Amino acid sequence: MDRHPPLRLRRPPLPPWVWVLMFAPVVLLVIWLVSWLVDSSSNDDKTPRGLKIESPILPDVSIDIGLLGQQDVTEVVVELAERFQQTPVEVVTPSRVVSFTAEEIGLEVDVEGTVAAIMKLDSGTSNPVGWTASFFETSRSELLLTLSADALQIANLEADLRKEPVNPTITYENGTFLAVPGIAGEIVDLNPSLPVLLEAARRGDDPLRAEADARLISPEFADDPVTIAADWINRRTSQGILVTVQEVTKRVQPAQLRSWLTLQNDGDQWAYDINRQQVEDDLAELFVEVATVASEPVLTIIDDVPVLVSEVPALICCEENSARTVLLSLDTGQPAVELELRESSKINDQSWLIERGIVELTGRFTTYYTPGQDRVSNIHRIADLIQGAVVYPGETFSVNDYVGERTEEKGFVDAGVIYDGIYTTDVGGGISQFITTLFTATFNAGMEFPEYQAHSIDIRRYREGVDATISWPKPDFKFYNPHPYAVLLWPTATAGSVTVSVYSTAYAEVEWTARYDTPRRFCTVRTTERSRSYADGTVLRDSVTALYQPREGINCGGTCTSSVLPLDADGNGVAELDDRGLPVACILPRNCIGDHAPVDVNEDLRPDLCSIPPATEEEGEPGEADAQEPATEDAPAQDPDAPPGQRQALDPEQAPEQST
């Protein structure tokens, strides 16, 4: 019988996932242990994972320094130490609060100690469990502080904090002497406060503040003698002092008198002296009307060159011992002093002209007249008054301000004028010819004209379009000196002409570039243009204008001015007109007499017409066969719409003025 081998049963193979489940824990354990061994060995000389620097001394700082080597940690700590050095520190003394920085006071971060402490921190990674926990935990380290200031540094700080005592003194304020009490000084001891500041920094106090021990030092002198001295000098000067110079008496007020005094002390004893220069300056200003000042020397013109005729000393207030005289009056309690004038050491010489640039002719103009007339006397008189006037850079020259009102007392006589476009007479008549001559000369010299007014009638003797009139108080004639040199006015007059010469330093080349007329209803606006060329290449262009009425007594509207009446020659109640529609003549009401009295045609209680023919009279200013004159600058020009013969509209509230 055949024998069969025994039957063996085979277990089916396990699925792969079963094998994974069986061996996964072992694999993970191996990986964990290997990772711990590798990481621990590689980070053995580094800081623990998750370590941060946080410290109260820098509350805004939180820096992760985990897994850093010593060099990297050192760099971080050094940077933070430098920041801490700028931390404000306040030291409080009995009298003040003094500010320092941490560095100045000797507070600093111990960099070496802080780094060493950090590197010694246990990372807790000596076993796998601690190593694993380090991934989920953080730790902190603080900055270590120390006091580094040595004895010398502390001594220097204490020297800076030392406050010397201030002795009582006397000051001058608002016209009165005041006693100022003394102030105690102090010596500061910093040593006790430094440990306090160190602890405050460790706590993170803000601000870092500590009180310093201090010892007060009394002033050398007491307050009472100073108060007594101030009160005494205030009482002694409380009434000021009366000063008489050349029979003129004025009171120097207490505040000004006290301003002359200087106080000195020798210990707690006080004395006063006087400031000589200030006394001289103030008295010279106070008594300026009794002094003769050599500010404008005597000049003449030789061959068109300005020349100083004589050296003119000045008599000024006051004598050299004036200050001592005032001081003696205070010593003795006298309420008044008498002083004399003295001759100034300053004497004008030829350099006076050179310093001001008055060295050459820069503008000139001449106009002519018939000799022997009354108006010629007025022209000569105003020329004499203005001869030698000096206009400095940036100044405005006003004829009315300089000459004043033309009166008989000043040497002016009655002569022809133009009022409201009508020829008449008044004191000072005829000087508009001088004003026109002055206008044209200064126009040629490059001056500028803030105020002027042309004649209302075109007068043939003048250079058309550049003429000006004047009256009191308006219209005025003004010119402005825009140049960096002074201007000397030198009018001269002969029996038949007047010339105005202007002396300065040539600064601009002046050229008349155009003249043209523009109709303004029945009037004519005449414009004269000029250019001023300067050395730097600048060229300025401007103009002056004049408004001329059709003829005497007739305004731009073609009617008679308010001062006269139109002629009604045939008595039919209608004014006689010429071929242009203008009144044939305009008559002064006082000349409308006899059987033909003024007529109130409009029944408005005012005369409207005059039936008497006008007396024949040659055109021009009274007594002149050839009378004619010029105008003004471009801004402000005469208002073209203003009635002829009236002043420039500078002040509309005032009534029309005369012109001469």
mmCIF file with all atom_site columns, C-alpha atoms in Angstrom, residues 232-411:
data_model
loop_
_atom_site.group_PDB
_atom_site.id
_atom_site.type_symbol
_atom_site.label_atom_id
_atom_site.label_alt_id
_atom_site.label_comp_id
_atom_site.label_asym_id
_atom_site.label_entity_id
_atom_site.label_seq_id
_atom_site.pdbx_PDB_ins_code
_atom_site.Cartn_x
_atom_site.Cartn_y
_atom_site.Cartn_z
_atom_site.occupancy
_atom_site.B_iso_or_equiv
_atom_site.pdbx_formal_charge
_atom_site.auth_seq_id
_atom_site.auth_comp_id
_atom_site.auth_asym_id
_atom_site.auth_atom_id
_atom_site.pdbx_PDB_model_num
ATOM 1   C CA . TRP A 1 232 ? 16.568 155.441 46.785  1.00 0.00 ? 232 TRP A CA 1
ATOM 2   C CA . ILE A 1 233 ? 17.507 155.941 43.108  1.00 0.00 ? 233 ILE A CA 1
ATOM 3   C CA . ASN A 1 234 ? 13.861 155.678 42.029  1.00 0.00 ? 234 ASN A CA 1
ATOM 4   C CA . ARG A 1 235 ? 12.865 158.377 44.530  1.00 0.00 ? 235 ARG A CA 1
ATOM 5   C CA . ARG A 1 236 ? 15.771 160.639 43.547  1.00 0.00 ? 236 ARG A CA 1
ATOM 6   C CA . THR A 1 237 ? 14.756 160.495 39.851  1.00 0.00 ? 237 THR A CA 1
ATOM 7   C CA . SER A 1 238 ? 10.979 160.464 40.352  1.00 0.00 ? 238 SER A CA 1
ATOM 8   C CA . GLN A 1 239 ? 10.518 164.060 39.084  1.00 0.00 ? 239 GLN A CA 1
ATOM 9   C CA . GLY A 1 240 ? 12.915 163.845 36.162  1.00 0.00 ? 240 GLY A CA 1
ATOM 10  C CA . ILE A 1 241 ? 15.068 166.912 35.576  1.00 0.00 ? 241 ILE A CA 1
ATOM 11  C CA . LEU A 1 242 ? 14.565 170.301 33.872  1.00 0.00 ? 242 LEU A CA 1
ATOM 12  C CA . VAL A 1 243 ? 17.177 171.060 31.189  1.00 0.00 ? 243 VAL A CA 1
ATOM 13  C CA . THR A 1 244 ? 17.615 174.539 29.665  1.00 0.00 ? 244 THR A CA 1
ATOM 14  C CA . VAL A 1 245 ? 19.567 175.089 26.432  1.00 0.00 ? 245 VAL A CA 1
ATOM 15  C CA . GLN A 1 246 ? 19.636 178.462 24.645  1.00 0.00 ? 246 GLN A CA 1
ATOM 16  C CA . GLU A 1 247 ? 16.645 179.669 26.678  1.00 0.00 ? 247 GLU A CA 1
ATOM 17  C CA . VAL A 1 248 ? 14.642 176.585 25.697  1.00 0.00 ? 248 VAL A CA 1
ATOM 18  C CA . THR A 1 249 ? 13.594 174.498 28.719  1.00 0.00 ? 249 THR A CA 1
ATOM 19  C CA . LYS A 1 250 ? 12.369 170.908 28.559  1.00 0.00 ? 250 LYS A CA 1
ATOM 20  C CA . ARG A 1 251 ? 11.763 168.227 31.148  1.00 0.00 ? 251 ARG A CA 1
ATOM 21  C CA . VAL A 1 252 ? 13.630 164.969 30.908  1.00 0.00 ? 252 VAL A CA 1
ATOM 22  C CA . GLN A 1 253 ? 11.072 162.472 32.154  1.00 0.00 ? 253 GLN A CA 1
ATOM 23  C CA . PRO A 1 254 ? 11.950 160.017 34.974  1.00 0.00 ? 254 PRO A CA 1
ATOM 24  C CA . ALA A 1 255 ? 12.122 156.965 32.699  1.00 0.00 ? 255 ALA A CA 1
ATOM 25  C CA . GLN A 1 256 ? 14.528 158.681 30.278  1.00 0.00 ? 256 GLN A CA 1
ATOM 26  C CA . LEU A 1 257 ? 16.638 160.073 33.123  1.00 0.00 ? 257 LEU A CA 1
ATOM 27  C CA . ARG A 1 258 ? 16.933 156.592 34.667  1.00 0.00 ? 258 ARG A CA 1
ATOM 28  C CA . SER A 1 259 ? 17.915 155.135 31.294  1.00 0.00 ? 259 SER A CA 1
ATOM 29  C CA . TRP A 1 260 ? 21.018 157.357 31.407  1.00 0.00 ? 260 TRP A CA 1
ATOM 30  C CA . LEU A 1 261 ? 22.238 155.790 34.659  1.00 0.00 ? 261 LEU A CA 1
ATOM 31  C CA . THR A 1 262 ? 24.461 152.772 35.153  1.00 0.00 ? 262 THR A CA 1
ATOM 32  C CA . LEU A 1 263 ? 24.606 151.046 38.545  1.00 0.00 ? 263 LEU A CA 1
ATOM 33  C CA . GLN A 1 264 ? 27.635 149.275 40.002  1.00 0.00 ? 264 GLN A CA 1
ATOM 34  C CA . ASN A 1 265 ? 28.151 147.501 43.282  1.00 0.00 ? 265 ASN A CA 1
ATOM 35  C CA . ASP A 1 266 ? 31.100 146.918 45.565  1.00 0.00 ? 266 ASP A CA 1
ATOM 36  C CA . GLY A 1 267 ? 29.920 144.066 47.720  1.00 0.00 ? 267 GLY A CA 1
ATOM 37  C CA . ASP A 1 268 ? 26.542 145.104 49.047  1.00 0.00 ? 268 ASP A CA 1
ATOM 38  C CA . GLN A 1 269 ? 27.249 148.805 48.488  1.00 0.00 ? 269 GLN A CA 1
ATOM 39  C CA . TRP A 1 270 ? 25.715 150.342 45.343  1.00 0.00 ? 270 TRP A CA 1
ATOM 40  C CA . ALA A 1 271 ? 26.688 153.469 43.386  1.00 0.00 ? 271 ALA A CA 1
ATOM 41  C CA . TYR A 1 272 ? 25.452 155.053 40.144  1.00 0.00 ? 272 TYR A CA 1
ATOM 42  C CA . ASP A 1 273 ? 27.222 156.604 37.177  1.00 0.00 ? 273 ASP A CA 1
ATOM 43  C CA . ILE A 1 274 ? 25.965 158.112 33.915  1.00 0.00 ? 274 ILE A CA 1
ATOM 44  C CA . ASN A 1 275 ? 26.200 156.972 30.286  1.00 0.00 ? 275 ASN A CA 1
ATOM 45  C CA . ARG A 1 276 ? 27.772 159.978 28.609  1.00 0.00 ? 276 ARG A CA 1
ATOM 46  C CA . GLN A 1 277 ? 27.070 158.888 25.041  1.00 0.00 ? 277 GLN A CA 1
ATOM 47  C CA . GLN A 1 278 ? 23.403 158.221 25.703  1.00 0.00 ? 278 GLN A CA 1
ATOM 48  C CA . VAL A 1 279 ? 23.010 161.597 27.426  1.00 0.00 ? 279 VAL A CA 1
ATOM 49  C CA . GLU A 1 280 ? 24.563 163.348 24.410  1.00 0.00 ? 280 GLU A CA 1
ATOM 50  C CA . ASP A 1 281 ? 22.421 161.445 21.904  1.00 0.00 ? 281 ASP A CA 1
ATOM 51  C CA . ASP A 1 282 ? 19.164 162.018 23.785  1.00 0.00 ? 282 ASP A CA 1
ATOM 52  C CA . LEU A 1 283 ? 19.817 165.709 24.443  1.00 0.00 ? 283 LEU A CA 1
ATOM 53  C CA . ALA A 1 284 ? 20.777 166.270 20.798  1.00 0.00 ? 284 ALA A CA 1
ATOM 54  C CA . GLU A 1 285 ? 17.426 164.822 19.759  1.00 0.00 ? 285 GLU A CA 1
ATOM 55  C CA . LEU A 1 286 ? 15.503 166.639 22.493  1.00 0.00 ? 286 LEU A CA 1
ATOM 56  C CA . PHE A 1 287 ? 16.949 170.043 21.569  1.00 0.00 ? 287 PHE A CA 1
ATOM 57  C CA . VAL A 1 288 ? 17.325 169.562 17.842  1.00 0.00 ? 288 VAL A CA 1
ATOM 58  C CA . GLU A 1 289 ? 15.525 172.850 17.109  1.00 0.00 ? 289 GLU A CA 1
ATOM 59  C CA . VAL A 1 290 ? 18.195 174.920 18.895  1.00 0.00 ? 290 VAL A CA 1
ATOM 60  C CA . ALA A 1 291 ? 21.119 173.191 17.176  1.00 0.00 ? 291 ALA A CA 1
ATOM 61  C CA . THR A 1 292 ? 22.664 173.970 13.813  1.00 0.00 ? 292 THR A CA 1
ATOM 62  C CA . VAL A 1 293 ? 23.601 170.722 12.132  1.00 0.00 ? 293 VAL A CA 1
ATOM 63  C CA . ALA A 1 294 ? 26.085 170.454 9.285   1.00 0.00 ? 294 ALA A CA 1
ATOM 64  C CA . SER A 1 295 ? 23.966 167.922 7.421   1.00 0.00 ? 295 SER A CA 1
ATOM 65  C CA . GLU A 1 296 ? 23.467 170.102 4.328   1.00 0.00 ? 296 GLU A CA 1
ATOM 66  C CA . PRO A 1 297 ? 26.657 172.072 3.531   1.00 0.00 ? 297 PRO A CA 1
ATOM 67  C CA . VAL A 1 298 ? 26.873 175.196 1.397   1.00 0.00 ? 298 VAL A CA 1
ATOM 68  C CA . LEU A 1 299 ? 27.176 174.152 -2.255  1.00 0.00 ? 299 LEU A CA 1
ATOM 69  C CA . THR A 1 300 ? 27.705 175.792 -5.594  1.00 0.00 ? 300 THR A CA 1
ATOM 70  C CA . ILE A 1 301 ? 28.086 174.679 -9.208  1.00 0.00 ? 301 ILE A CA 1
ATOM 71  C CA . ILE A 1 302 ? 31.311 175.396 -11.096 1.00 0.00 ? 302 ILE A CA 1
ATOM 72  C CA . ASP A 1 303 ? 31.484 174.315 -14.767 1.00 0.00 ? 303 ASP A CA 1
ATOM 73  C CA . ASP A 1 304 ? 28.542 171.955 -14.175 1.00 0.00 ? 304 ASP A CA 1
ATOM 74  C CA . VAL A 1 305 ? 30.319 170.244 -11.276 1.00 0.00 ? 305 VAL A CA 1
ATOM 75  C CA . PRO A 1 306 ? 28.893 170.426 -7.721  1.00 0.00 ? 306 PRO A CA 1
ATOM 76  C CA . VAL A 1 307 ? 31.421 171.949 -5.331  1.00 0.00 ? 307 VAL A CA 1
ATOM 77  C CA . LEU A 1 308 ? 31.401 172.403 -1.550  1.00 0.00 ? 308 LEU A CA 1
ATOM 78  C CA . VAL A 1 309 ? 31.828 176.133 -0.906  1.00 0.00 ? 309 VAL A CA 1
ATOM 79  C CA . SER A 1 310 ? 32.943 175.929 2.715   1.00 0.00 ? 310 SER A CA 1
ATOM 80  C CA . GLU A 1 311 ? 33.358 173.488 5.518   1.00 0.00 ? 311 GLU A CA 1
ATOM 81  C CA . VAL A 1 312 ? 30.390 173.922 7.829   1.00 0.00 ? 312 VAL A CA 1
ATOM 82  C CA . PRO A 1 313 ? 30.756 172.779 11.442  1.00 0.00 ? 313 PRO A CA 1
ATOM 83  C CA . ALA A 1 314 ? 27.708 171.963 13.487  1.00 0.00 ? 314 ALA A CA 1
ATOM 84  C CA . LEU A 1 315 ? 26.636 173.386 16.816  1.00 0.00 ? 315 LEU A CA 1
ATOM 85  C CA . ILE A 1 316 ? 24.916 170.575 18.643  1.00 0.00 ? 316 ILE A CA 1
ATOM 86  C CA . CYS A 1 317 ? 23.528 169.901 22.064  1.00 0.00 ? 317 CYS A CA 1
ATOM 87  C CA . CYS A 1 318 ? 25.235 169.823 24.340  1.00 0.00 ? 318 CYS A CA 1
ATOM 88  C CA . GLU A 1 319 ? 28.571 170.747 25.942  1.00 0.00 ? 319 GLU A CA 1
ATOM 89  C CA . GLU A 1 320 ? 30.952 167.891 26.644  1.00 0.00 ? 320 GLU A CA 1
ATOM 90  C CA . ASN A 1 321 ? 30.482 168.005 30.417  1.00 0.00 ? 321 ASN A CA 1
ATOM 91  C CA . SER A 1 322 ? 26.680 167.788 30.121  1.00 0.00 ? 322 SER A CA 1
ATOM 92  C CA . ALA A 1 323 ? 26.570 164.266 31.496  1.00 0.00 ? 323 ALA A CA 1
ATOM 93  C CA . ARG A 1 324 ? 28.628 165.261 34.531  1.00 0.00 ? 324 ARG A CA 1
ATOM 94  C CA . THR A 1 325 ? 26.397 168.278 35.103  1.00 0.00 ? 325 THR A CA 1
ATOM 95  C CA . VAL A 1 326 ? 23.329 166.031 35.148  1.00 0.00 ? 326 VAL A CA 1
ATOM 96  C CA . LEU A 1 327 ? 25.084 163.582 37.470  1.00 0.00 ? 327 LEU A CA 1
ATOM 97  C CA . LEU A 1 328 ? 26.003 166.397 39.865  1.00 0.00 ? 328 LEU A CA 1
ATOM 98  C CA . SER A 1 329 ? 22.386 167.552 39.951  1.00 0.00 ? 329 SER A CA 1
ATOM 99  C CA . LEU A 1 330 ? 21.354 164.061 41.062  1.00 0.00 ? 330 LEU A CA 1
ATOM 100 C CA . ASP A 1 331 ? 24.050 164.006 43.730  1.00 0.00 ? 331 ASP A CA 1
ATOM 101 C CA . THR A 1 332 ? 22.898 167.326 45.145  1.00 0.00 ? 332 THR A CA 1
ATOM 102 C CA . GLY A 1 333 ? 19.187 166.879 44.534  1.00 0.00 ? 333 GLY A CA 1
ATOM 103 C CA . GLN A 1 334 ? 18.939 169.922 42.201  1.00 0.00 ? 334 GLN A CA 1
ATOM 104 C CA . PRO A 1 335 ? 15.816 169.745 39.958  1.00 0.00 ? 335 PRO A CA 1
ATOM 105 C CA . ALA A 1 336 ? 17.233 171.713 36.988  1.00 0.00 ? 336 ALA A CA 1
ATOM 106 C CA . VAL A 1 337 ? 20.414 172.292 34.956  1.00 0.00 ? 337 VAL A CA 1
ATOM 107 C CA . GLU A 1 338 ? 21.503 174.758 32.252  1.00 0.00 ? 338 GLU A CA 1
ATOM 108 C CA . LEU A 1 339 ? 23.604 173.485 29.345  1.00 0.00 ? 339 LEU A CA 1
ATOM 109 C CA . GLU A 1 340 ? 25.362 175.063 26.352  1.00 0.00 ? 340 GLU A CA 1
ATOM 110 C CA . LEU A 1 341 ? 25.743 174.020 22.717  1.00 0.00 ? 341 LEU A CA 1
ATOM 111 C CA . ARG A 1 342 ? 29.080 172.748 21.489  1.00 0.00 ? 342 ARG A CA 1
ATOM 112 C CA . GLU A 1 343 ? 30.814 172.578 18.138  1.00 0.00 ? 343 GLU A CA 1
ATOM 113 C CA . SER A 1 344 ? 30.692 169.132 16.580  1.00 0.00 ? 344 SER A CA 1
ATOM 114 C CA . SER A 1 345 ? 33.891 167.433 15.550  1.00 0.00 ? 345 SER A CA 1
ATOM 115 C CA . LYS A 1 346 ? 32.203 166.373 12.302  1.00 0.00 ? 346 LYS A CA 1
ATOM 116 C CA . ILE A 1 347 ? 32.860 168.807 9.446   1.00 0.00 ? 347 ILE A CA 1
ATOM 117 C CA . ASN A 1 348 ? 31.579 168.348 5.936   1.00 0.00 ? 348 ASN A CA 1
ATOM 118 C CA . ASP A 1 349 ? 34.092 168.454 3.102   1.00 0.00 ? 349 ASP A CA 1
ATOM 119 C CA . GLN A 1 350 ? 34.157 167.546 -0.586  1.00 0.00 ? 350 GLN A CA 1
ATOM 120 C CA . SER A 1 351 ? 33.783 163.859 0.281   1.00 0.00 ? 351 SER A CA 1
ATOM 121 C CA . TRP A 1 352 ? 30.220 164.692 1.365   1.00 0.00 ? 352 TRP A CA 1
ATOM 122 C CA . LEU A 1 353 ? 29.268 165.032 -2.318  1.00 0.00 ? 353 LEU A CA 1
ATOM 123 C CA . ILE A 1 354 ? 31.221 161.990 -3.474  1.00 0.00 ? 354 ILE A CA 1
ATOM 124 C CA . GLU A 1 355 ? 29.754 159.736 -0.791  1.00 0.00 ? 355 GLU A CA 1
ATOM 125 C CA . ARG A 1 356 ? 26.253 160.667 -1.967  1.00 0.00 ? 356 ARG A CA 1
ATOM 126 C CA . GLY A 1 357 ? 27.016 160.367 -5.670  1.00 0.00 ? 357 GLY A CA 1
ATOM 127 C CA . ILE A 1 358 ? 26.354 164.060 -6.436  1.00 0.00 ? 358 ILE A CA 1
ATOM 128 C CA . VAL A 1 359 ? 29.095 164.403 -9.033  1.00 0.00 ? 359 VAL A CA 1
ATOM 129 C CA . GLU A 1 360 ? 27.664 165.173 -12.505 1.00 0.00 ? 360 GLU A CA 1
ATOM 130 C CA . LEU A 1 361 ? 24.785 166.663 -14.478 1.00 0.00 ? 361 LEU A CA 1
ATOM 131 C CA . THR A 1 362 ? 22.041 164.088 -15.122 1.00 0.00 ? 362 THR A CA 1
ATOM 132 C CA . GLY A 1 363 ? 19.080 166.220 -16.278 1.00 0.00 ? 363 GLY A CA 1
ATOM 133 C CA . ARG A 1 364 ? 18.314 169.803 -17.358 1.00 0.00 ? 364 ARG A CA 1
ATOM 134 C CA . PHE A 1 365 ? 15.524 171.881 -18.890 1.00 0.00 ? 365 PHE A CA 1
ATOM 135 C CA . THR A 1 366 ? 14.997 175.591 -19.636 1.00 0.00 ? 366 THR A CA 1
ATOM 136 C CA . THR A 1 367 ? 11.824 177.588 -20.299 1.00 0.00 ? 367 THR A CA 1
ATOM 137 C CA . TYR A 1 368 ? 11.518 181.251 -21.301 1.00 0.00 ? 368 TYR A CA 1
ATOM 138 C CA . TYR A 1 369 ? 9.354  184.252 -20.352 1.00 0.00 ? 369 TYR A CA 1
ATOM 139 C CA . THR A 1 370 ? 9.028  187.973 -20.969 1.00 0.00 ? 370 THR A CA 1
ATOM 140 C CA . PRO A 1 371 ? 11.225 189.881 -18.483 1.00 0.00 ? 371 PRO A CA 1
ATOM 141 C CA . GLY A 1 372 ? 9.778  192.291 -15.953 1.00 0.00 ? 372 GLY A CA 1
ATOM 142 C CA . GLN A 1 373 ? 6.422  190.668 -15.243 1.00 0.00 ? 373 GLN A CA 1
ATOM 143 C CA . ASP A 1 374 ? 5.121  189.975 -11.732 1.00 0.00 ? 374 ASP A CA 1
ATOM 144 C CA . ARG A 1 375 ? 5.014  186.252 -12.476 1.00 0.00 ? 375 ARG A CA 1
ATOM 145 C CA . VAL A 1 376 ? 8.780  186.365 -13.128 1.00 0.00 ? 376 VAL A CA 1
ATOM 146 C CA . SER A 1 377 ? 9.357  187.498 -9.536  1.00 0.00 ? 377 SER A CA 1
ATOM 147 C CA . ASN A 1 378 ? 7.497  184.419 -8.298  1.00 0.00 ? 378 ASN A CA 1
ATOM 148 C CA . ILE A 1 379 ? 9.517  182.129 -10.574 1.00 0.00 ? 379 ILE A CA 1
ATOM 149 C CA . HIS A 1 380 ? 12.763 183.604 -9.268  1.00 0.00 ? 380 HIS A CA 1
ATOM 150 C CA . ARG A 1 381 ? 11.582 183.281 -5.678  1.00 0.00 ? 381 ARG A CA 1
ATOM 151 C CA . ILE A 1 382 ? 10.651 179.580 -5.832  1.00 0.00 ? 382 ILE A CA 1
ATOM 152 C CA . ALA A 1 383 ? 13.866 178.825 -7.740  1.00 0.00 ? 383 ALA A CA 1
ATOM 153 C CA . ASP A 1 384 ? 15.870 180.410 -4.894  1.00 0.00 ? 384 ASP A CA 1
ATOM 154 C CA . LEU A 1 385 ? 13.967 178.410 -2.264  1.00 0.00 ? 385 LEU A CA 1
ATOM 155 C CA . ILE A 1 386 ? 14.517 175.041 -3.970  1.00 0.00 ? 386 ILE A CA 1
ATOM 156 C CA . GLN A 1 387 ? 18.119 175.615 -5.050  1.00 0.00 ? 387 GLN A CA 1
ATOM 157 C CA . GLY A 1 388 ? 20.307 173.134 -3.122  1.00 0.00 ? 388 GLY A CA 1
ATOM 158 C CA . ALA A 1 389 ? 17.561 170.668 -2.188  1.00 0.00 ? 389 ALA A CA 1
ATOM 159 C CA . VAL A 1 390 ? 18.909 167.102 -1.893  1.00 0.00 ? 390 VAL A CA 1
ATOM 160 C CA . VAL A 1 391 ? 16.664 164.094 -2.510  1.00 0.00 ? 391 VAL A CA 1
ATOM 161 C CA . TYR A 1 392 ? 18.168 160.848 -1.223  1.00 0.00 ? 392 TYR A CA 1
ATOM 162 C CA . PRO A 1 393 ? 17.663 157.352 -2.708  1.00 0.00 ? 393 PRO A CA 1
ATOM 163 C CA . GLY A 1 394 ? 14.153 156.072 -2.036  1.00 0.00 ? 394 GLY A CA 1
ATOM 164 C CA . GLU A 1 395 ? 12.857 159.515 -1.006  1.00 0.00 ? 395 GLU A CA 1
ATOM 165 C CA . THR A 1 396 ? 9.926  161.446 -2.503  1.00 0.00 ? 396 THR A CA 1
ATOM 166 C CA . PHE A 1 397 ? 10.318 165.211 -2.974  1.00 0.00 ? 397 PHE A CA 1
ATOM 167 C CA . SER A 1 398 ? 7.157  167.309 -2.543  1.00 0.00 ? 398 SER A CA 1
ATOM 168 C CA . VAL A 1 399 ? 7.234  170.950 -3.655  1.00 0.00 ? 399 VAL A CA 1
ATOM 169 C CA . ASN A 1 400 ? 4.369  171.890 -1.329  1.00 0.00 ? 400 ASN A CA 1
ATOM 170 C CA . ASP A 1 401 ? 6.055  170.199 1.647   1.00 0.00 ? 401 ASP A CA 1
ATOM 171 C CA . TYR A 1 402 ? 9.424  171.782 0.874   1.00 0.00 ? 402 TYR A CA 1
ATOM 172 C CA . VAL A 1 403 ? 8.304  175.345 0.006   1.00 0.00 ? 403 VAL A CA 1
ATOM 173 C CA . GLY A 1 404 ? 5.029  175.587 1.882   1.00 0.00 ? 404 GLY A CA 1
ATOM 174 C CA . GLU A 1 405 ? 2.154  177.899 1.023   1.00 0.00 ? 405 GLU A CA 1
ATOM 175 C CA . ARG A 1 406 ? 3.090  180.755 -1.292  1.00 0.00 ? 406 ARG A CA 1
ATOM 176 C CA . THR A 1 407 ? 2.419  183.957 0.655   1.00 0.00 ? 407 THR A CA 1
ATOM 177 C CA . GLU A 1 408 ? 3.456  187.589 0.514   1.00 0.00 ? 408 GLU A CA 1
ATOM 178 C CA . GLU A 1 409 ? 5.416  187.052 3.740   1.00 0.00 ? 409 GLU A CA 1
ATOM 179 C CA . LYS A 1 410 ? 7.556  184.511 1.869   1.00 0.00 ? 410 LYS A CA 1
ATOM 180 C CA . GLY A 1 411 ? 8.252  186.976 -0.939  1.00 0.00 ? 411 GLY A CA 1
#
